[in-house]
XYZ file of C-alpha atoms in Angstrom:
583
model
C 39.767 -48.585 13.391
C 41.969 -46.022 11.784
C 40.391 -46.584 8.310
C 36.523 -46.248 10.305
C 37.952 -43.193 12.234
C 39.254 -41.435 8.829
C 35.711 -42.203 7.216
C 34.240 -40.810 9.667
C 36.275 -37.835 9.672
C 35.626 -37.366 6.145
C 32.119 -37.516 6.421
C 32.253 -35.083 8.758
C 33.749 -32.686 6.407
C 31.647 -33.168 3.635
C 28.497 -32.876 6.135
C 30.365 -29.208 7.059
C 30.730 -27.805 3.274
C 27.527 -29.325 2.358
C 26.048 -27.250 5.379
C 28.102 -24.042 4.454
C 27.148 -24.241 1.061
C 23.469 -24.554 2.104
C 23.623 -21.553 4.239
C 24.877 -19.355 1.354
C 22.485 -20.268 -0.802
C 19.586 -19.514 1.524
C 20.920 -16.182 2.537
C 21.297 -15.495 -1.444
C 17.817 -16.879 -2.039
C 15.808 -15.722 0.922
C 18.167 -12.994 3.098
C 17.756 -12.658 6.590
C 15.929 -10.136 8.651
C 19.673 -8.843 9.150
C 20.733 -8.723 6.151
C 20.715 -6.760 2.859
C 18.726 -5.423 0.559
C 18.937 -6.930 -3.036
C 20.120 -3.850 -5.380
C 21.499 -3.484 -8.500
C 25.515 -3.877 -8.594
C 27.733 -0.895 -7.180
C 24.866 -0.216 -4.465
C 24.757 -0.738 -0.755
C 22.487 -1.044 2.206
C 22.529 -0.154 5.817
C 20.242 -0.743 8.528
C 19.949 2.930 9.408
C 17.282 2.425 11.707
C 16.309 -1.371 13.034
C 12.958 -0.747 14.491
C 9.720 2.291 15.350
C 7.483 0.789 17.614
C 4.844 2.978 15.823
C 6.208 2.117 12.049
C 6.824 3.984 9.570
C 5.061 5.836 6.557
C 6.660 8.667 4.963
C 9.912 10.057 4.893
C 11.893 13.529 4.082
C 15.176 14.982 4.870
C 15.861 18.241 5.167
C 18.765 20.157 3.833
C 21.185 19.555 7.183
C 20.767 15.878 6.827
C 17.914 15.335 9.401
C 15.826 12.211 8.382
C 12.084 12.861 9.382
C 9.270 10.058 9.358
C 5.725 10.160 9.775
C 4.393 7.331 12.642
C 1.820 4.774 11.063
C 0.715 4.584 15.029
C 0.664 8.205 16.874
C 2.012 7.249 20.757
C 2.205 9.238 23.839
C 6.033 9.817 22.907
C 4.368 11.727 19.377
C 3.725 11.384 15.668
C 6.671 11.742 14.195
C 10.279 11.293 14.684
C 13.677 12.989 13.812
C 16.779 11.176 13.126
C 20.346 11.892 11.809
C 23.220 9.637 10.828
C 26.473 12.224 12.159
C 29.023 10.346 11.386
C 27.803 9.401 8.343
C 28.060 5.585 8.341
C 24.690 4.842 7.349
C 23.471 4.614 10.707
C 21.191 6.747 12.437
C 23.257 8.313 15.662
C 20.107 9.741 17.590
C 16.493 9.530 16.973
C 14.207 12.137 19.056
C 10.197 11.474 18.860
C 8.021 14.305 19.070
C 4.571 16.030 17.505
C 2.422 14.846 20.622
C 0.207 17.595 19.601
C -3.215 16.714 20.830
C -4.306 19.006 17.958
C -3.342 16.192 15.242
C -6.255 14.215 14.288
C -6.790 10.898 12.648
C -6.299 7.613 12.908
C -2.493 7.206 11.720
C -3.472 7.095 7.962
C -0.540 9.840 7.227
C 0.305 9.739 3.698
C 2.619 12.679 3.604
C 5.991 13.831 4.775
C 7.711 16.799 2.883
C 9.911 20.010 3.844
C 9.064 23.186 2.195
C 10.462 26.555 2.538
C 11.863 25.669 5.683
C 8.392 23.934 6.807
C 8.156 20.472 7.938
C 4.546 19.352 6.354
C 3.284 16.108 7.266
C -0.673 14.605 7.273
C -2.966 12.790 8.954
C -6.222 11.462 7.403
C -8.140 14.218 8.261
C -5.736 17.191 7.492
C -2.374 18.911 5.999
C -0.368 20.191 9.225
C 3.176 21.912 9.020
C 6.025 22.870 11.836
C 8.773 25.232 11.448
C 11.401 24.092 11.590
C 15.031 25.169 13.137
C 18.324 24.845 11.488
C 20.124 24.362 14.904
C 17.601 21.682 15.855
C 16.444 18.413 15.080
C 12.849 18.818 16.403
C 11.195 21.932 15.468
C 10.485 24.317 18.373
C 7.520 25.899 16.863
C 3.877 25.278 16.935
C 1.580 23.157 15.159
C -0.184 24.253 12.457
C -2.804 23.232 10.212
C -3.032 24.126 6.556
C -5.793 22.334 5.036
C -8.776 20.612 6.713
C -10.821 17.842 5.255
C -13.942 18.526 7.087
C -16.200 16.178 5.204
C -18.227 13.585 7.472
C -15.763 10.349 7.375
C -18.225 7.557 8.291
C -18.436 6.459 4.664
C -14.851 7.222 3.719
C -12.786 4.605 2.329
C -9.465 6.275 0.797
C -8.939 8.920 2.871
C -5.060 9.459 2.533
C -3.019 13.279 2.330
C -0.226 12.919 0.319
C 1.237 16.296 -0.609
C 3.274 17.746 -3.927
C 4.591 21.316 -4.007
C 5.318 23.253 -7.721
C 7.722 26.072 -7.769
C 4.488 28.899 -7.739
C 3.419 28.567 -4.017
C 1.009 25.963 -5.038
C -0.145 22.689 -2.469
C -1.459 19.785 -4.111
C -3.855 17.377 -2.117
C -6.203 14.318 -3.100
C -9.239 13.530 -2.123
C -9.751 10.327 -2.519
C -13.085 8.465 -3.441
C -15.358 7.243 -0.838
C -15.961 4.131 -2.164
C -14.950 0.917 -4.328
C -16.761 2.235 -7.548
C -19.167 4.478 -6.919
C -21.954 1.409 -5.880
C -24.728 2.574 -2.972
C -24.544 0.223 -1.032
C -21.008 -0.299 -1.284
C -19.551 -3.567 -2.421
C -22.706 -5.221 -3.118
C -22.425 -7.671 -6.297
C -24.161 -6.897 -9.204
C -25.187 -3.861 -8.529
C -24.749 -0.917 -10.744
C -23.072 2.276 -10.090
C -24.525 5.833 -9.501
C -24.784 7.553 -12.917
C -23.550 10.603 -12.823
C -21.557 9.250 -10.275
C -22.411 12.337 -7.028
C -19.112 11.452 -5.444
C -16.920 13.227 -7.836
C -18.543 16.740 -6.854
C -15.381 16.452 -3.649
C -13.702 13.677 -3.686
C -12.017 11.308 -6.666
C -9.827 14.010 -7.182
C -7.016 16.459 -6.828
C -7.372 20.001 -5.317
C -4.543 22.928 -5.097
C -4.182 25.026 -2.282
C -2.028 28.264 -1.548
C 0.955 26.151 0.198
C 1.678 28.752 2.952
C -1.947 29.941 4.064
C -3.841 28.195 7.226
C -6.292 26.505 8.280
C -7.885 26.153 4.622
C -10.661 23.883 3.776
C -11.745 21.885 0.806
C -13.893 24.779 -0.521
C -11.037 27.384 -1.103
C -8.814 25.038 -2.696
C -9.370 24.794 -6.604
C -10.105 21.413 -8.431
C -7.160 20.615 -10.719
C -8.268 16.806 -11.833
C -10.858 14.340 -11.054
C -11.557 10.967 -11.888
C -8.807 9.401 -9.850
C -9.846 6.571 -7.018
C -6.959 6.427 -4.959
C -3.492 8.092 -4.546
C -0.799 7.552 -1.411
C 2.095 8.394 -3.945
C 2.488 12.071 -5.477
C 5.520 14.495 -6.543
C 6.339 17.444 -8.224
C 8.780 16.744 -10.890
C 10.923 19.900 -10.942
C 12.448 18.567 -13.914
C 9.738 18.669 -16.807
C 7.735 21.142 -14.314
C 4.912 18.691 -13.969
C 2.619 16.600 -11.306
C 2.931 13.287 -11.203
C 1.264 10.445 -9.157
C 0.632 6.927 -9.261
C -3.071 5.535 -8.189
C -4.317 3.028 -6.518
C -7.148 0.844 -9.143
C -9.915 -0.717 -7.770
C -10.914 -3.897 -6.067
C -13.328 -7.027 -6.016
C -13.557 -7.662 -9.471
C -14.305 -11.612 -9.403
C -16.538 -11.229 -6.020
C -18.302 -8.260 -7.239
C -18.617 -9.450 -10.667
C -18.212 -13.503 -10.747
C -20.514 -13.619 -13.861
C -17.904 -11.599 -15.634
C -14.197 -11.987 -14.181
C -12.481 -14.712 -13.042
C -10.136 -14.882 -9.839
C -6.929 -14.754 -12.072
C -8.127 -11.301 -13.489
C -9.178 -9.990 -10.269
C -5.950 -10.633 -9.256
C -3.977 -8.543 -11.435
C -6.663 -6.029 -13.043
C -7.318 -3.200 -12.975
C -4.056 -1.666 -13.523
C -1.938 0.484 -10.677
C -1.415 3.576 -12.854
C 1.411 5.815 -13.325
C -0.162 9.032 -14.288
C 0.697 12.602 -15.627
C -1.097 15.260 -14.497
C -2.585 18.507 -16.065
C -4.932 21.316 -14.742
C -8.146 20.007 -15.960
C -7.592 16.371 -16.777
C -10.167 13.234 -16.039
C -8.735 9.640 -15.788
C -12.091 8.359 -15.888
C -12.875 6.907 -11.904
C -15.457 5.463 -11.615
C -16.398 4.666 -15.367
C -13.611 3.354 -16.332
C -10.392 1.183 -15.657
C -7.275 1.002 -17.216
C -6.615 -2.918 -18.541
C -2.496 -3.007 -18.433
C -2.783 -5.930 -20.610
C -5.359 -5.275 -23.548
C -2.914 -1.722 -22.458
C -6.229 0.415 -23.219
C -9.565 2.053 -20.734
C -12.271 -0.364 -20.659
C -15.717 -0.219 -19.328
C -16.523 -0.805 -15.365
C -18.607 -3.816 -14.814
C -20.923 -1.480 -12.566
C -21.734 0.840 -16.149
C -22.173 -2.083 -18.378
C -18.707 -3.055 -19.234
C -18.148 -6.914 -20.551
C -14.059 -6.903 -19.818
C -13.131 -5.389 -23.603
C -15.401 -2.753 -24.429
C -13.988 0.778 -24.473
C -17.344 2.649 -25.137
C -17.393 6.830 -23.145
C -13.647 5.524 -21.994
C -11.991 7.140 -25.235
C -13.350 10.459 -23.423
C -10.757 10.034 -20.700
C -6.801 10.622 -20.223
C -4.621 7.095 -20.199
C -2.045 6.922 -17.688
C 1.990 7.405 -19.100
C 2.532 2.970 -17.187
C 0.537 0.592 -15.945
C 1.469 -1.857 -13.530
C -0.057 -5.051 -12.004
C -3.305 -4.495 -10.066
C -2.991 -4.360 -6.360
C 0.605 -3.620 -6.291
C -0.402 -0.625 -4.050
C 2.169 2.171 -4.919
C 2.385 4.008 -2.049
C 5.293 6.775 -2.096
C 6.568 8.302 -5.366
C 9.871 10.275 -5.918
C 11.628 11.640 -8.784
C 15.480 11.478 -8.079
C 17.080 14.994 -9.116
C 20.476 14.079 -7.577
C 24.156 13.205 -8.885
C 25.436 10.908 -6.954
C 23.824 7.994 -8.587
C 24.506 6.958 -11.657
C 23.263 9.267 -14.636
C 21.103 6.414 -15.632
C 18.922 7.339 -12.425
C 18.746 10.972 -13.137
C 15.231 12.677 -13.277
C 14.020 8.844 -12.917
C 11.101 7.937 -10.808
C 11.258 5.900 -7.634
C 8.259 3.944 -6.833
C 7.518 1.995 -3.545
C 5.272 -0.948 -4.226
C 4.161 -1.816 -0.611
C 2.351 -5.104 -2.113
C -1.065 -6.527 -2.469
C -3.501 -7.665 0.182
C -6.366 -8.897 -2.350
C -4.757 -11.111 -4.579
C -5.933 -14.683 -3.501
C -6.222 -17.595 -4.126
C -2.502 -16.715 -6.195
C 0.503 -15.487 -4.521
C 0.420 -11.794 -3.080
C 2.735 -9.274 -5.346
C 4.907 -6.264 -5.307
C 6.518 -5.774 -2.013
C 9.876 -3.791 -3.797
C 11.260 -0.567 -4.887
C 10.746 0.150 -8.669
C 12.405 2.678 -10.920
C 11.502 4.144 -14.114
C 13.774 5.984 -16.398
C 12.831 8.802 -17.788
C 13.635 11.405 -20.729
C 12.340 14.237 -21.969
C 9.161 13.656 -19.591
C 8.356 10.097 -20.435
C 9.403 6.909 -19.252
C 12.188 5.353 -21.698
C 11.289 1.339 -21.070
C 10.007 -0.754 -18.136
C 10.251 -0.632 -14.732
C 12.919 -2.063 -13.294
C 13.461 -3.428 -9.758
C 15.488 -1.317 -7.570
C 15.271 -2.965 -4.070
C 13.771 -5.837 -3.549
C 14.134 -8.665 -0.434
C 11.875 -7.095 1.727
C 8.889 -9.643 2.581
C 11.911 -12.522 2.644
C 9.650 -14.760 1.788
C 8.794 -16.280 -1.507
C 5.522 -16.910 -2.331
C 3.828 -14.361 -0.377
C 0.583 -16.273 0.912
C -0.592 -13.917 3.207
C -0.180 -10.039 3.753
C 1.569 -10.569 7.379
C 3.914 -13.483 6.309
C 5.847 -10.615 4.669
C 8.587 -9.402 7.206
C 8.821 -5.905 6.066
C 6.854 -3.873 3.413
C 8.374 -0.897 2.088
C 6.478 2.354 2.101
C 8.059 5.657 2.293
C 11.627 7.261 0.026
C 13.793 10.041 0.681
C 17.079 10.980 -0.516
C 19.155 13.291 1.877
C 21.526 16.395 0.246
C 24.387 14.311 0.085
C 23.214 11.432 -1.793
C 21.978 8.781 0.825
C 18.482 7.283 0.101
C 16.213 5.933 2.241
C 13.801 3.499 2.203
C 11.211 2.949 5.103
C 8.934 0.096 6.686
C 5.555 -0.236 7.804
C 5.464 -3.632 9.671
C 8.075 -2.939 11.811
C 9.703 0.392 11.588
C 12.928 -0.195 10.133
C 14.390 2.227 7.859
C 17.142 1.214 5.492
C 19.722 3.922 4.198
C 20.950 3.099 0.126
C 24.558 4.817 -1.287
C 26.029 3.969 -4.784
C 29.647 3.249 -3.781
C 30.870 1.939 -6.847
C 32.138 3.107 -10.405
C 29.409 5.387 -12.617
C 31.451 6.032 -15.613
C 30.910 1.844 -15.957
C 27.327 1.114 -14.704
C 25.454 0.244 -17.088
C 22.772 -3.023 -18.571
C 25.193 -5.620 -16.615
C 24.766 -4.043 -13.191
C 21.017 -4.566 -13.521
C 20.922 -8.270 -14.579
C 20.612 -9.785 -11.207
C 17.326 -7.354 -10.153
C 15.826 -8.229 -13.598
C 16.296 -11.866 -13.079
C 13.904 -10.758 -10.296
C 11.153 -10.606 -11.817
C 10.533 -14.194 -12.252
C 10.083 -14.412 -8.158
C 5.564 -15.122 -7.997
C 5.806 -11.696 -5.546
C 6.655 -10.154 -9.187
C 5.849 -12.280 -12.052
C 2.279 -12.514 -13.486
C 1.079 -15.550 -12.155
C 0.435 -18.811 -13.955
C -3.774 -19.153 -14.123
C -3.513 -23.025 -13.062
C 0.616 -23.606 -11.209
C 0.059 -20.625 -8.676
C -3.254 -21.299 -7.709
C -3.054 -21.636 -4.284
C -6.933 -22.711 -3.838
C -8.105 -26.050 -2.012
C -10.563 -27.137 -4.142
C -12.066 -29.621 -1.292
C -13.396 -27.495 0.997
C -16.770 -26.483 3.102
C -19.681 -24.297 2.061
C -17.974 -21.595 5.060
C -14.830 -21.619 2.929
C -15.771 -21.560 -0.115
C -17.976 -18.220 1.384
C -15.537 -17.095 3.027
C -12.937 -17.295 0.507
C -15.299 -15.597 -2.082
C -16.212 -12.598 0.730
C -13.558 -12.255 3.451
C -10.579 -13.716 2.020
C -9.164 -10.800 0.263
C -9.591 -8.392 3.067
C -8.625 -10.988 6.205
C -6.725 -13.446 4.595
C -6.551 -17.406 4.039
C -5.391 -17.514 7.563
C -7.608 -15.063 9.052
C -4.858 -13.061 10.194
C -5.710 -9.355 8.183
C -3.508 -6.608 7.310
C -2.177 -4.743 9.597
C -4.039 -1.289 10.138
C -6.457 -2.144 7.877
C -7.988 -5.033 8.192
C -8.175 -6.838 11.667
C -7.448 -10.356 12.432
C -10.437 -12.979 13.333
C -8.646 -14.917 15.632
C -9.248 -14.796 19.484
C -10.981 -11.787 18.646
C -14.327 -10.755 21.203
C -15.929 -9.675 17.701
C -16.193 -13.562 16.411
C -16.103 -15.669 19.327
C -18.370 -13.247 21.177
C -21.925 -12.194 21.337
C -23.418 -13.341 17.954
C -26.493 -11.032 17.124
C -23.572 -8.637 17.211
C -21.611 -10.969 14.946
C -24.441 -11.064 12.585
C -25.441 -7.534 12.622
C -22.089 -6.749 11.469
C -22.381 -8.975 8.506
C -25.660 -7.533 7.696
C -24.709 -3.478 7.957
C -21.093 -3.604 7.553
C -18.750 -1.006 9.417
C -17.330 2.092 8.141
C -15.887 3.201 11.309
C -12.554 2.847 12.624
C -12.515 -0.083 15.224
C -9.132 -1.692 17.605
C -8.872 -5.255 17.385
C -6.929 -7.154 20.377
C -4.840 -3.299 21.079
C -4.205 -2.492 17.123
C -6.601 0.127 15.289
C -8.154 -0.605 12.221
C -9.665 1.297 9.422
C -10.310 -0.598 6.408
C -14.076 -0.717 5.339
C -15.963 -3.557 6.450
C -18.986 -4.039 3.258
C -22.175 -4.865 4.078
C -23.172 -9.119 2.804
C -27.291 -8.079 3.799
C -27.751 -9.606 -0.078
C -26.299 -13.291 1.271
C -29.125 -15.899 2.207
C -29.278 -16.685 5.720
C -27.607 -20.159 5.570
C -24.762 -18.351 3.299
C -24.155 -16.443 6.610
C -24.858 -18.905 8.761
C -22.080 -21.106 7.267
C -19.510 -18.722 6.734
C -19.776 -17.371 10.698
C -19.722 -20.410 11.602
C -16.655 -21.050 9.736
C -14.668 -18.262 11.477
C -15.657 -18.966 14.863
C -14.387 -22.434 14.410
C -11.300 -21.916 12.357
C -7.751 -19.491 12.793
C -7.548 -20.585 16.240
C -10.998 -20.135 17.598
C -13.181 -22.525 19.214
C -16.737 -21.144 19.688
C -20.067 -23.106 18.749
C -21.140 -22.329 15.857
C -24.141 -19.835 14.157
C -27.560 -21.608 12.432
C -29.455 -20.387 9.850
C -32.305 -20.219 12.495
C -30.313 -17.778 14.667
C -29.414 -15.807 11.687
C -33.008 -15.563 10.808
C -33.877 -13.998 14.148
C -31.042 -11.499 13.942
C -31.662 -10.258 10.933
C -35.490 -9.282 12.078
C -33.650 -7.437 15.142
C -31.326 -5.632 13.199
C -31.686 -2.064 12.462
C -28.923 0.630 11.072
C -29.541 1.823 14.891
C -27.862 -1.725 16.194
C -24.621 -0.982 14.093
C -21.752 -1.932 16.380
């Protein structure tokens, strides 16, 4: 009995550090929602805010340590919040929403949180707006007001963010980003060709500047600095080298625009995110050209004749300084001017990869902070992961299987930076508490080891496809169409693009359903209490039993259990549909 009793006993033990050991390893391997951030050594998180209701986009501080964020969902409460950490352990101590201006339009597409000469400037989609603010205060006791208004007509808008860059001469920088994929009318249709001259680039595709202290200014007195540019959430000054900087979002849909021509493993990771430099007067080449990170030169567009290599009017156009992965959407950009981290940081740029949505059938990617050293104006080597741990999940299947997604960076006068979320709200603060005179190549072996994680790494064409090769016409449709915008499990991106499950808009009326296929929508549209305003492209060029088979597929998939859609019925809608019978 003794000898069974003692076995048992030691089993028990083993069964306890087995267990223990276990747990470490998944916390090192996949870290909780409670735990930290990976960083390089000497570094250190905090959880200096656990959760916005509206979530996050932008962030600044000002000069008395008050942390200031920009809502991705404007409440009743306002559209932006104040927050300060007093006794300085990481934590945010109070955290006071305001800006319930009825004035501030938009959708909750703000791109832009900075604090100039004593001016708290933030954005919606549709314009620049700025408070005063009050050194005795956390929320500024002023009024609203507006400094530049995009008064364009938005119904055909698809990148439509204000992020905002100040020089040292007064000066307001603003994008205006392209209306559209690649300059194709309709939008998104395969095969088709794009408008040449391209008539978008007259006001949008572009950067304007704008005297950064007068009101109420519209596109037409601000002055056109560079064009050819699709897409930009991330912009900054760099008070450094005296120079703008931004980093651009490439375009999409290269396989399902263009199956005759890409793959789905080059769709995935072309065209490249770009890192650019920029001068009064430049062109990066939108929508004529892309920028292949891999062949690292400007090739063609499929939509004016380009076969994947050919460089052809491209040579015409300015290359960007880095090019990362496609569809790692960099959305905030910050040069670090501080002291407090190490000197290797110094005049370095800080770039928040909030992570793909399009990149199926292989893993999703980005989801971290990068840096990029920097001397004498240029960066010195590759990017290197800063933060990373974020989505806590590894491989990223789906856009919302990521916990958090990091979006906006500040760093606060006394050398606390801070990283913020749009999924949930949380904002994390970052200090270097150890040794610089020692940091150096050592401290960042762990975050370069990183980069063999498939959120990161450039995915293997056959191992990380995540395709099911036996599968229905609906799927294969849908996977070709919808996938990339609403995901493999139908679930969308948040803000963007909304879910098909349980939704009124599949399972409901179906000449609606239909007609929606047929025009598209362009207009923002809630979704089971969320707003959404991603572009929905018109499929009028699939056959009727192409659309019959792939509605039928999401009204009897992700949870939903409505009859299905024949060709028949799809026949009869299309002869009732009219531009007028948009939903």
């Amino acid at each position: 009995m003794k000898n069974d009793y003692e076995k048992r006993n030691l089993l028990n033990i083993l069964l306890i550090i087995s267990l223990t050991q276990l747990f470490f390893f998944s916390c090192e391997s996949s870290p909780q929602p409670t735990g930290p951030l990976f960083l390089p050594q000497g570094f250190e998180s905090t959880v200096f805010v656990d959760e916005i209701s509206e979530t996050t986009r932008h962030i600044t501080v000002s000069s008395g340590g008050t942390v200031y964020t920009k809502f991705k969902k404007t409440s009743e409460e306002g559209a932006l919040a104040a927050m300060k950490d007093i006794d300085e352990d990481g934590k945010a101590d109070e955290v006071i929403k305001f800006a319930n201006d009825t004035l501030i339009k938009g959708y909750g597409y703000a791109t832009a949180a900075r604090i100039y000469k004593g001016y708290l400037y933030f954005s919606s989609e549709l314009a620049v707006y700025r408070y005063k603010l009050d050194p005795d205060q956390m929320v500024p006791k002023g009024e609203l007001e507006t400094v530049v208004i995009d008064d364009h007509p938005h119904g055909m808008h698809e990148h439509i963010g204000k992020p905002i860059a100040f020089d040292d001469k007064g000066n307001l920088y603003v994008p205006f980003g392209a209306p559209s994929n690649s300059c194709q009318n309709p939008k998104r249709t395969p095969l088709k060709a794009g408008m040449d001259p391209c008539p978008q680039l007259k006001d949008h595709g572009g950067i304007w500047v704008f005297d950064a202290e007068k009101l109420n200014q519209t596109q037409a007195e601000g002055k056109k600095f560079a064009t050819g540019i699709r897409n930009i959430v991330g912009l900054d000054w760099n008070t450094h080298d005296q120079s703008l900087y931004a980093v651009v979002h490439g375009r999409d849909d290269l396989f399902r625009l263009w199956p005759d021509r890409y793959n789905a493993w080059e769709s995935a990771l072309l065209p490249s995110e770009e890192f650019i430099h920029i001068e009064e007067g430049d062109d990066f080449g939108w929508p004529y050209c892309y920028y292949d990170q891999i062949q690292k030169k400007r090739v063609l567009s499929p939509e004016y004749g380009g076969d994947k290599n050919t460089n052809g009017r491209c040579a015409e156009y300015k290359d960007p300084i880095m090019g990362f992965p496609g569809h790692w959407a960099p959305n905030d950009l910050v040069f670090y001017q501080g002291d407090v981290f190490p000197e290797y940081y110094k005049n370095g740029a800080f770039i928040a990869f909030h992570g793909s949505t399009n990149r199926a059938p292989y893993p999703q990617s980005g989801y971290f902070i990068g840096f990029i050293p920097f001397k004498n104006g240029k960066p010195t080597g590759d990017f290197n992961v800063f933060a990373d741990g974020f989505a806590q999940v590894d491989p990223i299947i789906n856009v919302r299987d990521a916990v958090y997604r990091p979006m906006g960076i500040a760093f606060s006068p006394n050398g606390t930076m801070y990283i913020g979320d749009t999924e949930k709200g949380r904002i994390w603060s970052v200090r270097f508490t150890g040794d610089k005179s020692k940091f150096g190549k050592a401290d960042l072996a762990k975050m370069e080891a990183r980069k063999q994680l498939s959120h990161i790494r450039t995915p293997d064409f056959k191992k990380d496809n995540l395709s099911d090769t036996n599968i229905s016409e609906g799927q294969q449709l849908y996977n070709k169409y919808c996938m990339a915008c609403h995901q493999s499990d139908g679930k969308g991106a948040s803000g963007r693009f909304p879910p098909l499950n349980k939704t009124d808009w599949v399972i409901g009326n179906k000449e609606r359903l239909v007609h929606l296929m047929l025009n598209g929508m362009e207009d923002p549209i809630e979704v089971n209490g969320e707003n959404y305003n991603g572009i929905m492209p018109q499929h009028s060029f699939l056959k009727d039993n192409e659309i019959a088979e792939v509605l039928s597929y999401i009204r009897t998939h992700f949870g939903n259990t409505s009859n299905s859609i024949s060709t028949e019925e799809v026949t009869k809608y299309r002869i009732t549909n009219s531009k007028k019978n948009k939903p």
